[in-house]
PDB file of C-alpha atoms and ligand atoms in Angstrom:
ATOM      1  CA  UNK A  16    -106.578  -0.819 -23.778  1.00  0.00           C
ATOM      2  CA  UNK A  17    -108.909  -2.853 -21.470  1.00  0.00           C
ATOM      3  CA  UNK A  18    -110.072  -6.374 -22.219  1.00  0.00           C
ATOM      4  CA  UNK A  19    -113.357  -6.987 -23.901  1.00  0.00           C
ATOM      5  CA  UNK A  20    -116.442  -8.541 -22.266  1.00  0.00           C
ATOM      6  CA  UNK A  21    -117.692 -11.971 -23.317  1.00  0.00           C
ATOM      7  CA  UNK A  22    -120.608 -10.252 -25.071  1.00  0.00           C
ATOM      8  CA  UNK A  23    -118.257  -7.910 -27.047  1.00  0.00           C
ATOM      9  CA  UNK A  24    -116.049 -10.841 -27.975  1.00  0.00           C
ATOM     10  CA  UNK A  25    -119.061 -12.818 -29.325  1.00  0.00           C
ATOM     11  CA  UNK A  26    -120.004  -9.819 -31.552  1.00  0.00           C
ATOM     12  CA  UNK A  27    -116.488  -9.337 -32.841  1.00  0.00           C
ATOM     13  CA  UNK A  28    -116.048 -13.181 -33.458  1.00  0.00           C
ATOM     14  CA  UNK A  29    -118.965 -13.130 -35.817  1.00  0.00           C
ATOM     15  CA  UNK A  30    -117.133 -10.742 -38.065  1.00  0.00           C
ATOM     16  CA  UNK A  31    -114.151 -13.187 -38.346  1.00  0.00           C
ATOM     17  CA  UNK A  32    -113.876 -16.451 -40.159  1.00  0.00           C
ATOM     18  CA  UNK A  33    -113.408 -19.592 -38.064  1.00  0.00           C
ATOM     19  CA  UNK A  34    -111.681 -18.084 -35.070  1.00  0.00           C
ATOM     20  CA  UNK A  35    -112.518 -19.569 -31.674  1.00  0.00           C
ATOM     21  CA  UNK A  36    -112.423 -17.971 -28.149  1.00  0.00           C
ATOM     22  CA  UNK A  37    -111.038 -20.266 -25.521  1.00  0.00           C
ATOM     23  CA  UNK A  38    -109.002 -19.888 -22.380  1.00  0.00           C
ATOM     24  CA  UNK A  39    -109.037 -16.070 -22.689  1.00  0.00           C
ATOM     25  CA  UNK A  40    -107.547 -16.104 -26.163  1.00  0.00           C
ATOM     26  CA  UNK A  41    -108.478 -16.269 -29.840  1.00  0.00           C
ATOM     27  CA  UNK A  42    -107.354 -19.236 -31.825  1.00  0.00           C
ATOM     28  CA  UNK A  43    -107.336 -20.355 -35.397  1.00  0.00           C
ATOM     29  CA  UNK A  44    -105.479 -23.139 -37.199  1.00  0.00           C
ATOM     30  CA  UNK A  45    -104.591 -22.651 -40.859  1.00  0.00           C
ATOM     31  CA  UNK A  46    -103.790 -25.460 -43.340  1.00  0.00           C
ATOM     32  CA  UNK A  47    -100.827 -24.797 -45.648  1.00  0.00           C
ATOM     33  CA  UNK A  48     -99.687 -26.844 -48.685  1.00  0.00           C
ATOM     34  CA  UNK A  49     -96.312 -27.592 -47.116  1.00  0.00           C
ATOM     35  CA  UNK A  50     -93.998 -26.950 -44.144  1.00  0.00           C
ATOM     36  CA  UNK A  51     -92.051 -24.434 -46.238  1.00  0.00           C
ATOM     37  CA  UNK A  52     -95.317 -22.654 -46.949  1.00  0.00           C
ATOM     38  CA  UNK A  53     -96.067 -22.649 -43.175  1.00  0.00           C
ATOM     39  CA  UNK A  54     -92.723 -20.909 -42.497  1.00  0.00           C
ATOM     40  CA  UNK A  55     -93.354 -18.397 -45.239  1.00  0.00           C
ATOM     41  CA  UNK A  56     -96.813 -17.712 -43.729  1.00  0.00           C
ATOM     42  CA  UNK A  57     -95.307 -17.238 -40.200  1.00  0.00           C
ATOM     43  CA  UNK A  58     -92.808 -14.900 -41.557  1.00  0.00           C
ATOM     44  CA  UNK A  59     -95.535 -12.720 -42.966  1.00  0.00           C
ATOM     45  CA  UNK A  60     -97.445 -12.923 -39.657  1.00  0.00           C
ATOM     46  CA  UNK A  61     -94.298 -11.858 -37.900  1.00  0.00           C
ATOM     47  CA  UNK A  62     -93.945  -8.776 -40.037  1.00  0.00           C
ATOM     48  CA  UNK A  63     -97.582  -7.734 -39.301  1.00  0.00           C
ATOM     49  CA  UNK A  64     -97.097  -8.470 -35.641  1.00  0.00           C
ATOM     50  CA  UNK A  65     -93.949  -6.241 -35.529  1.00  0.00           C
ATOM     51  CA  UNK A  66     -95.784  -3.412 -37.293  1.00  0.00           C
ATOM     52  CA  UNK A  67     -98.627  -3.650 -34.853  1.00  0.00           C
ATOM     53  CA  UNK A  68     -96.322  -4.264 -31.832  1.00  0.00           C
ATOM     54  CA  UNK A  69     -98.721  -7.018 -30.978  1.00  0.00           C
ATOM     55  CA  UNK A  70     -97.458 -10.590 -31.038  1.00  0.00           C
ATOM     56  CA  UNK A  71     -99.333 -13.901 -31.352  1.00  0.00           C
ATOM     57  CA  UNK A  72     -98.411 -17.249 -30.022  1.00  0.00           C
ATOM     58  CA  UNK A  73     -97.620 -19.513 -33.015  1.00  0.00           C
ATOM     59  CA  UNK A  74     -97.659 -23.344 -33.153  1.00  0.00           C
ATOM     60  CA  UNK A  75     -96.226 -24.839 -36.314  1.00  0.00           C
ATOM     61  CA  UNK A  76     -96.827 -28.459 -37.065  1.00  0.00           C
ATOM     62  CA  UNK A  77     -95.819 -29.456 -40.581  1.00  0.00           C
ATOM     63  CA  UNK A  78     -98.550 -27.955 -42.849  1.00  0.00           C
ATOM     64  CA  UNK A  79    -100.532 -26.458 -40.083  1.00  0.00           C
ATOM     65  CA  UNK A  80    -100.045 -23.103 -38.259  1.00  0.00           C
ATOM     66  CA  UNK A  81    -102.043 -22.387 -35.165  1.00  0.00           C
ATOM     67  CA  UNK A  82    -102.316 -18.756 -34.198  1.00  0.00           C
ATOM     68  CA  UNK A  83    -103.307 -17.722 -30.649  1.00  0.00           C
ATOM     69  CA  UNK A  84    -104.008 -14.094 -29.694  1.00  0.00           C
ATOM     70  CA  UNK A  85    -104.420 -12.469 -26.342  1.00  0.00           C
ATOM     71  CA  UNK A  86    -103.283  -9.087 -24.965  1.00  0.00           C
ATOM     72  CA  UNK A  87    -100.712  -9.871 -22.220  1.00  0.00           C
ATOM     73  CA  UNK A  88    -100.910  -6.261 -20.827  1.00  0.00           C
ATOM     74  CA  UNK A  89    -104.751  -6.593 -20.441  1.00  0.00           C
ATOM     75  CA  UNK A  90    -104.799 -10.274 -19.352  1.00  0.00           C
ATOM     76  CA  UNK A  91    -107.444 -10.924 -21.870  1.00  0.00           C
ATOM     77  CA  UNK A  92    -108.647 -10.179 -25.395  1.00  0.00           C
ATOM     78  CA  UNK A  93    -108.760  -6.658 -26.688  1.00  0.00           C
ATOM     79  CA  UNK A  94    -109.336  -4.932 -30.023  1.00  0.00           C
ATOM     80  CA  UNK A  95    -105.662  -5.321 -30.831  1.00  0.00           C
ATOM     81  CA  UNK A  96    -106.229  -9.133 -30.963  1.00  0.00           C
ATOM     82  CA  UNK A  97    -109.162  -8.748 -33.340  1.00  0.00           C
ATOM     83  CA  UNK A  98    -107.299  -6.326 -35.472  1.00  0.00           C
ATOM     84  CA  UNK A  99    -104.322  -8.580 -35.905  1.00  0.00           C
ATOM     85  CA  UNK A 100    -106.573 -11.656 -36.426  1.00  0.00           C
ATOM     86  CA  UNK A 101    -108.204  -9.832 -39.379  1.00  0.00           C
ATOM     87  CA  UNK A 102    -104.753  -8.927 -40.794  1.00  0.00           C
ATOM     88  CA  UNK A 103    -103.679 -12.581 -40.527  1.00  0.00           C
ATOM     89  CA  UNK A 104    -106.776 -13.724 -42.240  1.00  0.00           C
ATOM     90  CA  UNK A 105    -106.088 -11.340 -45.140  1.00  0.00           C
ATOM     91  CA  UNK A 106    -102.503 -12.585 -45.316  1.00  0.00           C
ATOM     92  CA  UNK A 107    -103.765 -16.194 -45.546  1.00  0.00           C
ATOM     93  CA  UNK A 108    -106.221 -15.335 -48.372  1.00  0.00           C
ATOM     94  CA  UNK A 109    -103.347 -13.762 -50.340  1.00  0.00           C
ATOM     95  CA  UNK A 110    -101.025 -16.736 -50.037  1.00  0.00           C
TER      96      UNK A 110
HETATM   97  C1  H2B B 224     -93.541  -3.241 -24.606  1.00  0.00           C
HETATM   98  C2  H2B B 224     -94.369  -3.725 -25.702  1.00  0.00           C
HETATM   99  O1  H2B B 224     -95.093  -2.737 -26.290  1.00  0.00           O
HETATM  100  C3  H2B B 224     -95.396  -4.665 -25.197  1.00  0.00           C
HETATM  101  O2  H2B B 224     -94.787  -5.700 -24.419  1.00  0.00           O
HETATM  102  C4  H2B B 224     -96.292  -5.256 -26.262  1.00  0.00           C
HETATM  103  C5  H2B B 224     -95.555  -6.241 -27.169  1.00  0.00           C
HETATM  104  N1  H2B B 224     -96.379  -7.172 -27.840  1.00  0.00           N
HETATM  105  C6  H2B B 224     -97.516  -7.641 -27.188  1.00  0.00           C
HETATM  106  N2  H2B B 224     -98.223  -8.654 -27.670  1.00  0.00           N
HETATM  107  C7  H2B B 224     -99.301  -9.189 -27.055  1.00  0.00           C
HETATM  108  N3  H2B B 224     -99.996 -10.252 -27.643  1.00  0.00           N
HETATM  109  N4  H2B B 224     -99.811  -8.597 -25.988  1.00  0.00           N
HETATM  110  C8  H2B B 224     -99.173  -7.504 -25.412  1.00  0.00           C
HETATM  111  O3  H2B B 224     -99.697  -6.970 -24.349  1.00  0.00           O
HETATM  112  C9  H2B B 224     -98.065  -6.946 -26.044  1.00  0.00           C
HETATM  113  N5  H2B B 224     -97.361  -5.931 -25.520  1.00  0.00           N
END
């Protein structure tokens, strides 16, 4: 899968909620009620990542989880990143 152009990324970003594109990756920080909830959220993200064979970078800081997505094999953002971002948003809305 080849990386998306800046124009394509801008179009896809409008379909997502509060994701940012920076340094060739998608980023979003989620607020959770507790550190334990952050860990549970990350476990659900991990399951979705394994199913997709597409893995985010995760930064956990107490009640905040920052998700960063890029496609290593393409050295940029691809449809796989947007697809997993949508899955992670739906996980967060079902918490
Ligand atoms: C061999 C395996 O399919 C690849 O390494 C997968 C695993 N997870 C991945 N995750 C991400 N974010 N980008 C990739 O290019 C990628 N490639």
